[in-house]
mmCIF file of C-alpha atoms in Angstrom:
data_model
loop_
_atom_site.group_PDB
_atom_site.id
_atom_site.type_symbol
_atom_site.label_atom_id
_atom_site.label_comp_id
_atom_site.label_asym_id
_atom_site.label_seq_id
_atom_site.Cartn_x
_atom_site.Cartn_y
_atom_site.Cartn_z
ATOM 1 C CA MET A 1 79.901 138.092 70.014
ATOM 2 C CA SER A 2 79.132 137.533 73.660
ATOM 3 C CA LEU A 3 76.763 135.458 72.260
ATOM 4 C CA ALA A 4 78.273 133.086 69.768
ATOM 5 C CA LEU A 5 81.313 132.868 72.727
ATOM 6 C CA ASP A 6 79.109 131.624 74.931
ATOM 7 C CA ARG A 7 77.038 129.134 72.693
ATOM 8 C CA GLY A 8 81.001 128.171 71.890
ATOM 9 C CA LEU A 9 81.979 127.287 75.053
ATOM 10 C CA SER A 10 78.584 125.162 76.054
ATOM 11 C CA LEU A 11 79.415 123.352 72.692
ATOM 12 C CA LEU A 12 82.673 122.231 74.263
ATOM 13 C CA GLU A 13 81.402 121.374 77.233
ATOM 14 C CA HIS A 14 78.469 119.605 75.919
ATOM 15 C CA LEU A 15 81.219 117.522 73.764
ATOM 16 C CA ALA A 16 83.433 117.106 76.738
ATOM 17 C CA ALA A 17 80.513 115.076 78.181
ATOM 18 C CA HIS A 18 80.089 112.918 75.257
ATOM 19 C CA PRO A 19 83.233 111.668 74.880
ATOM 20 C CA GLY A 20 81.533 109.317 71.433
ATOM 21 C CA GLY A 21 80.151 112.684 69.257
ATOM 22 C CA LEU A 22 76.837 113.764 69.327
ATOM 23 C CA PRO A 23 75.309 114.803 65.734
ATOM 24 C CA LEU A 24 74.823 118.527 64.465
ATOM 25 C CA ALA A 25 70.906 118.728 65.062
ATOM 26 C CA LEU A 26 71.351 116.699 68.376
ATOM 27 C CA MET A 27 73.383 119.012 69.742
ATOM 28 C CA ALA A 28 71.496 122.072 68.331
ATOM 29 C CA SER A 29 67.981 121.020 69.730
ATOM 30 C CA GLU A 30 69.917 120.288 73.442
ATOM 31 C CA LEU A 31 71.868 123.648 73.866
ATOM 32 C CA ASP A 32 68.930 125.574 72.373
ATOM 33 C CA ILE A 33 71.182 127.063 69.435
ATOM 34 C CA PRO A 34 69.477 127.611 66.296
ATOM 35 C CA LEU A 35 70.765 124.958 63.289
ATOM 36 C CA SER A 36 72.491 127.046 61.270
ATOM 37 C CA ALA A 37 74.308 129.234 64.082
ATOM 38 C CA CYS A 38 75.254 125.796 65.747
ATOM 39 C CA HIS A 39 76.793 124.563 62.193
ATOM 40 C CA ARG A 40 78.582 127.858 61.534
ATOM 41 C CA LEU A 41 80.020 127.206 65.723
ATOM 42 C CA LEU A 42 81.600 123.872 65.120
ATOM 43 C CA GLY A 43 82.948 124.609 61.673
ATOM 44 C CA GLU A 44 84.741 127.403 63.035
ATOM 45 C CA LEU A 45 85.550 124.572 66.288
ATOM 46 C CA GLN A 46 86.742 122.583 63.497
ATOM 47 C CA ARG A 47 88.812 125.196 61.572
ATOM 48 C CA ARG A 48 90.876 125.694 64.660
ATOM 49 C CA GLY A 49 91.415 122.419 65.784
ATOM 50 C CA TYR A 50 88.653 122.200 68.610
ATOM 51 C CA VAL A 51 86.435 119.426 66.877
ATOM 52 C CA ARG A 52 86.534 116.993 64.011
ATOM 53 C CA GLN A 53 83.774 115.021 62.358
ATOM 54 C CA VAL A 54 83.887 111.302 62.412
ATOM 55 C CA ARG A 55 83.146 110.584 59.232
ATOM 56 C CA GLN A 56 81.674 113.076 56.518
ATOM 57 C CA GLN A 57 78.474 115.015 57.834
ATOM 58 C CA GLY A 58 78.851 112.687 60.644
ATOM 59 C CA ASP A 59 79.138 113.162 64.354
ATOM 60 C CA TYR A 60 81.433 115.750 65.887
ATOM 61 C CA VAL A 61 83.704 115.162 68.902
ATOM 62 C CA LEU A 62 86.204 116.821 70.399
ATOM 63 C CA THR A 63 90.040 116.584 69.622
ATOM 64 C CA THR A 64 92.927 116.582 72.194
ATOM 65 C CA LYS A 65 93.615 119.788 71.555
ATOM 66 C CA VAL A 66 91.454 121.243 74.508
ATOM 67 C CA VAL A 67 93.269 117.969 76.243
ATOM 68 C CA SER A 68 96.549 119.214 75.409
ATOM 69 C CA LEU A 69 95.595 123.251 76.493
ATOM 70 C CA GLY A 70 94.705 121.388 80.127
ATOM 71 C CA LEU A 71 97.727 119.387 80.333
ATOM 72 C CA GLY A 72 100.128 122.598 79.186
ATOM 73 C CA TYR A 73 98.534 125.065 81.797
ATOM 74 C CA LEU A 74 98.989 122.625 84.524
ATOM 75 C CA SER A 75 102.753 121.970 83.723
ATOM 76 C CA THR A 76 103.270 125.355 83.297
ATOM 77 C CA ALA A 77 101.489 126.317 86.810
ATOM 78 C CA GLY A 78 104.098 123.552 88.832
ATOM 79 C CA ILE A 79 101.408 121.981 90.072
ATOM 80 C CA VAL A 80 102.152 118.386 88.793
ATOM 81 C CA ASP A 81 106.171 119.065 90.237
ATOM 82 C CA ILE A 82 104.370 120.248 93.558
ATOM 83 C CA ALA A 83 102.335 117.684 94.297
ATOM 84 C CA GLU A 84 103.415 114.248 92.631
ATOM 85 C CA PRO A 85 105.605 113.152 95.050
ATOM 86 C CA LEU A 86 102.904 113.633 98.032
ATOM 87 C CA LEU A 87 100.408 111.904 96.191
ATOM 88 C CA GLU A 88 102.347 108.809 94.899
ATOM 89 C CA ARG A 89 103.680 108.208 98.448
ATOM 90 C CA LEU A 90 99.747 108.277 99.281
ATOM 91 C CA ALA A 91 99.056 106.115 96.686
ATOM 92 C CA GLN A 92 101.649 103.797 97.491
ATOM 93 C CA LYS A 93 100.914 103.495 101.106
ATOM 94 C CA SER A 94 97.053 103.115 100.617
ATOM 95 C CA GLY A 95 97.247 100.997 97.700
ATOM 96 C CA GLU A 96 94.497 103.241 95.993
ATOM 97 C CA LEU A 97 93.500 106.444 94.081
ATOM 98 C CA VAL A 98 94.633 109.641 95.782
ATOM 99 C CA ARG A 99 93.041 112.414 94.012
ATOM 100 C CA LEU A 100 94.091 116.021 94.220
ATOM 101 C CA SER A 101 91.306 118.583 93.434
ATOM 102 C CA ILE A 102 91.800 122.485 93.531
ATOM 103 C CA ILE A 103 88.788 125.018 94.235
ATOM 104 C CA ASP A 104 88.399 127.346 91.891
ATOM 105 C CA GLU A 105 85.692 129.870 93.570
ATOM 106 C CA ASP A 106 82.741 128.179 93.078
ATOM 107 C CA ARG A 107 83.938 125.030 91.961
ATOM 108 C CA LEU A 108 85.995 122.220 93.020
ATOM 109 C CA THR A 109 87.921 120.501 89.960
ATOM 110 C CA TRP A 110 89.708 117.222 90.110
ATOM 111 C CA ILE A 111 93.179 117.760 88.407
ATOM 112 C CA ALA A 112 95.634 114.967 89.147
ATOM 113 C CA LYS A 113 96.061 111.876 90.508
ATOM 114 C CA ALA A 114 97.895 109.085 91.328
ATOM 115 C CA GLN A 115 97.122 104.891 91.157
ATOM 116 C CA GLY A 116 98.653 102.881 93.863
ATOM 117 C CA THR A 117 96.986 99.511 93.072
ATOM 118 C CA ARG A 118 98.420 97.379 89.793
ATOM 119 C CA GLN A 119 96.066 95.043 89.730
ATOM 120 C CA GLY A 120 92.262 93.584 90.633
ATOM 121 C CA LEU A 121 89.327 95.926 90.400
ATOM 122 C CA ARG A 122 90.689 99.850 90.215
ATOM 123 C CA TYR A 123 88.755 102.718 90.371
ATOM 124 C CA ASP A 124 89.711 105.493 88.032
ATOM 125 C CA PRO A 125 87.147 108.537 87.384
ATOM 126 C CA ASP A 126 88.551 111.332 84.635
ATOM 127 C CA MET A 127 90.284 113.813 85.461
ATOM 128 C CA GLY A 128 89.080 117.303 84.597
ATOM 129 C CA MET A 129 85.823 116.959 85.949
ATOM 130 C CA ASP A 130 83.927 118.789 89.000
ATOM 131 C CA ALA A 131 83.231 117.373 92.197
ATOM 132 C CA ARG A 132 79.439 116.816 92.960
ATOM 133 C CA LEU A 133 79.456 118.528 96.632
ATOM 134 C CA SER A 134 76.751 116.783 98.082
ATOM 135 C CA CYS A 135 77.890 113.211 97.459
ATOM 136 C CA THR A 136 81.749 113.224 97.401
ATOM 137 C CA ALA A 137 83.982 112.554 99.798
ATOM 138 C CA SER A 138 86.252 115.913 98.251
ATOM 139 C CA GLY A 139 83.118 117.858 98.152
ATOM 140 C CA HIS A 140 82.372 116.902 102.214
ATOM 141 C CA ALA A 141 86.112 118.054 102.495
ATOM 142 C CA TRP A 142 85.716 121.657 101.227
ATOM 143 C CA LEU A 143 81.997 121.557 102.415
ATOM 144 C CA PHE A 144 82.781 121.126 106.305
ATOM 145 C CA THR A 145 85.673 123.934 106.053
ATOM 146 C CA LEU A 146 83.119 126.401 105.269
ATOM 147 C CA SER A 147 79.807 127.810 107.547
ATOM 148 C CA ASP A 148 77.136 125.582 107.014
ATOM 149 C CA GLU A 149 75.273 128.261 105.217
ATOM 150 C CA ARG A 150 77.875 129.064 102.518
ATOM 151 C CA ALA A 151 78.374 124.904 102.263
ATOM 152 C CA LEU A 152 74.415 125.070 101.779
ATOM 153 C CA ASP A 153 74.646 127.575 99.403
ATOM 154 C CA LEU A 154 77.318 126.109 96.901
ATOM 155 C CA VAL A 155 75.178 122.677 96.936
ATOM 156 C CA ALA A 156 72.123 124.607 95.773
ATOM 157 C CA ARG A 157 73.384 125.864 93.221
ATOM 158 C CA GLN A 158 74.960 122.798 92.022
ATOM 159 C CA GLY A 159 71.862 120.668 93.084
ATOM 160 C CA TYR A 160 71.869 117.396 94.460
ATOM 161 C CA GLY A 161 71.622 115.254 91.024
ATOM 162 C CA THR A 162 69.611 112.714 90.191
ATOM 163 C CA PRO A 163 69.708 108.967 91.911
ATOM 164 C CA ALA A 164 71.330 107.764 88.607
ATOM 165 C CA GLU A 165 74.236 109.939 89.742
ATOM 166 C CA TYR A 166 75.286 108.633 92.656
ATOM 167 C CA GLY A 167 75.694 106.347 95.170
ATOM 168 C CA PRO A 168 72.587 104.450 97.693
ATOM 169 C CA LYS A 169 73.785 106.163 100.656
ATOM 170 C CA ALA A 170 74.011 110.025 99.474
ATOM 171 C CA PRO A 171 72.277 112.854 101.540
ATOM 172 C CA THR A 172 69.393 114.397 99.458
ATOM 173 C CA THR A 173 68.343 116.699 102.348
ATOM 174 C CA VAL A 174 70.188 119.338 104.043
ATOM 175 C CA LYS A 175 69.970 117.790 106.909
ATOM 176 C CA ALA A 176 71.134 114.724 105.818
ATOM 177 C CA LEU A 177 73.912 116.800 104.333
ATOM 178 C CA LEU A 178 74.746 118.412 107.092
ATOM 179 C CA ALA A 179 75.334 115.753 109.441
ATOM 180 C CA PHE A 180 77.915 114.438 107.101
ATOM 181 C CA LEU A 181 79.385 117.733 107.644
ATOM 182 C CA ASN A 182 78.924 117.769 111.297
ATOM 183 C CA ALA A 183 80.771 114.546 111.701
ATOM 184 C CA ALA A 184 83.450 115.066 108.991
ATOM 185 C CA ARG A 185 84.446 118.372 111.111
ATOM 186 C CA LEU A 186 84.866 116.190 114.548
ATOM 187 C CA ARG A 187 86.931 114.252 113.092
ATOM 188 C CA GLY A 188 89.029 116.035 110.520
ATOM 189 C CA TYR A 189 88.258 114.646 107.307
ATOM 190 C CA ALA A 190 85.497 113.484 105.287
ATOM 191 C CA MET A 191 84.421 110.156 105.058
ATOM 192 C CA ILE A 192 81.618 108.088 102.578
ATOM 193 C CA ASP A 193 80.364 104.854 102.031
ATOM 194 C CA GLU A 194 78.504 104.042 98.852
ATOM 195 C CA VAL A 195 77.148 107.964 98.601
ATOM 196 C CA PHE A 196 79.327 108.627 95.062
ATOM 197 C CA ALA A 197 78.466 105.309 93.687
ATOM 198 C CA PRO A 198 77.309 101.748 94.781
ATOM 199 C CA GLY A 199 80.418 99.733 96.195
ATOM 200 C CA MET A 200 83.380 102.570 96.399
ATOM 201 C CA SER A 201 83.747 104.265 99.374
ATOM 202 C CA ALA A 202 86.406 107.725 100.267
ATOM 203 C CA MET A 203 87.468 109.403 102.607
ATOM 204 C CA ALA A 204 89.295 113.001 101.899
ATOM 205 C CA ALA A 205 90.640 116.150 103.576
ATOM 206 C CA PRO A 206 91.386 119.382 102.718
ATOM 207 C CA VAL A 207 94.251 121.679 101.798
ATOM 208 C CA MET A 208 94.812 124.759 103.603
ATOM 209 C CA ARG A 209 96.482 128.104 103.462
ATOM 210 C CA ARG A 210 96.141 130.497 106.377
ATOM 211 C CA LYS A 211 93.014 128.741 107.403
ATOM 212 C CA GLU A 212 91.096 128.680 104.363
ATOM 213 C CA ALA A 213 91.072 125.979 101.851
ATOM 214 C CA ILE A 214 92.610 125.846 98.565
ATOM 215 C CA GLY A 215 92.546 122.348 97.600
ATOM 216 C CA VAL A 216 91.622 118.793 98.772
ATOM 217 C CA ILE A 217 93.506 115.087 98.666
ATOM 218 C CA SER A 218 91.125 112.270 98.412
ATOM 219 C CA ILE A 219 91.656 108.399 98.828
ATOM 220 C CA ALA A 220 88.720 106.186 97.118
ATOM 221 C CA GLY A 221 88.504 102.855 95.837
ATOM 222 C CA PRO A 222 86.230 99.753 96.830
ATOM 223 C CA ARG A 223 84.773 99.154 99.902
ATOM 224 C CA VAL A 224 85.600 95.330 100.556
ATOM 225 C CA ARG A 225 89.143 97.200 100.312
ATOM 226 C CA LEU A 226 88.662 100.727 101.974
ATOM 227 C CA THR A 227 86.894 99.749 104.799
ATOM 228 C CA PRO A 228 85.889 102.260 107.439
ATOM 229 C CA ALA A 229 88.448 100.417 109.766
ATOM 230 C CA ARG A 230 91.231 100.915 107.001
ATOM 231 C CA MET A 231 89.848 104.385 106.408
ATOM 232 C CA HIS A 232 90.774 105.302 109.738
ATOM 233 C CA GLU A 233 94.332 103.999 109.596
ATOM 234 C CA LEU A 234 94.951 105.925 106.527
ATOM 235 C CA ALA A 235 93.499 108.886 108.275
ATOM 236 C CA PRO A 236 96.983 110.231 109.499
ATOM 237 C CA ALA A 237 98.749 109.790 106.162
ATOM 238 C CA LEU A 238 96.188 111.702 104.603
ATOM 239 C CA LEU A 239 96.371 114.568 106.890
ATOM 240 C CA ALA A 240 99.958 114.466 107.086
ATOM 241 C CA ALA A 241 99.559 115.062 102.751
ATOM 242 C CA ALA A 242 97.226 117.627 103.242
ATOM 243 C CA ALA A 243 99.148 119.678 105.743
ATOM 244 C CA GLU A 244 102.145 119.236 103.792
ATOM 245 C CA LEU A 245 100.823 120.309 100.598
ATOM 246 C CA GLY A 246 99.612 123.796 101.937
ATOM 247 C CA PRO A 247 102.487 125.792 102.910
ATOM 248 C CA ILE A 248 103.960 125.189 99.518
ATOM 249 C CA SER A 249 101.374 125.286 97.289
ATOM 250 C CA ASN A 250 102.892 129.382 97.072
ATOM 251 C CA THR A 251 105.275 128.237 94.359
ATOM 252 C CA SER A 252 101.748 126.835 92.092
ATOM 253 C CA SER A 253 99.861 130.315 90.393
ATOM 254 C CA LEU A 254 97.003 127.448 90.079
ATOM 255 C CA PHE A 255 96.761 127.517 93.810
ATOM 256 C CA GLY A 256 96.954 131.521 93.507
ATOM 257 C CA ARG A 257 99.248 133.607 94.768
ATOM 258 C CA PRO A 258 98.442 134.964 98.040
ATOM 259 C CA PRO A 259 98.265 139.044 98.745
ATOM 260 C CA LEU A 260 101.331 140.864 99.303
ATOM 261 C CA GLY A 261 103.071 141.183 102.255
ATOM 262 C CA LYS A 262 101.476 138.253 103.490
ATOM 263 C CA GLY A 263 104.351 135.956 102.395
#
């Protein structure tokens, strides 16, 4: 049963990374699942409404049921009501994409966003993705709150990725990454320029509760607009939003409840 569950979840995660769909044989090969077992699992997922075939004997794709589950969870967890006003206010002030990510054990996942610009070039990555810790402003903002040893351990587990997955100025060594983190600690927020993606820049600040980071708020956009000078101008507003969210995060189960007796 545990093997079937592991394989089923692997199929869902694999399909999530391929919105155009994948054929049965390719998924079985890429995930090292016997073809017959893969077919049975996809049939069960299809019966439960999580996947469908584009055509008879065609590629498999995810349905919106997975999305619906995630959105429903976020809604009942209370995070949307809590964070939305803060994100919208910051997006309007910056004119750029503002995102909230939460820390869940060893992962940092983008869960909410507000888009400031209504025209021109927009930078809008998908929600629900885990941030690449080594080359995102959000990742750096979390890592600089940790010891160097803990930060490097998290990055080592996730990996630095391949050159196609980050920008031309991304750190690919321990020394380079620590330089980014040390600079972020000194200023109190992370800044990157063509690190996550070519032509893009971003800044981020951790959301703290009792001296522990529980999430990150970031601002991202084209570097022609979001210049280093502009990021420094926006820093007080970003830090204020993160500081405001920390104390009220107790009302959302998504951030975890504080221990009994600690408020």
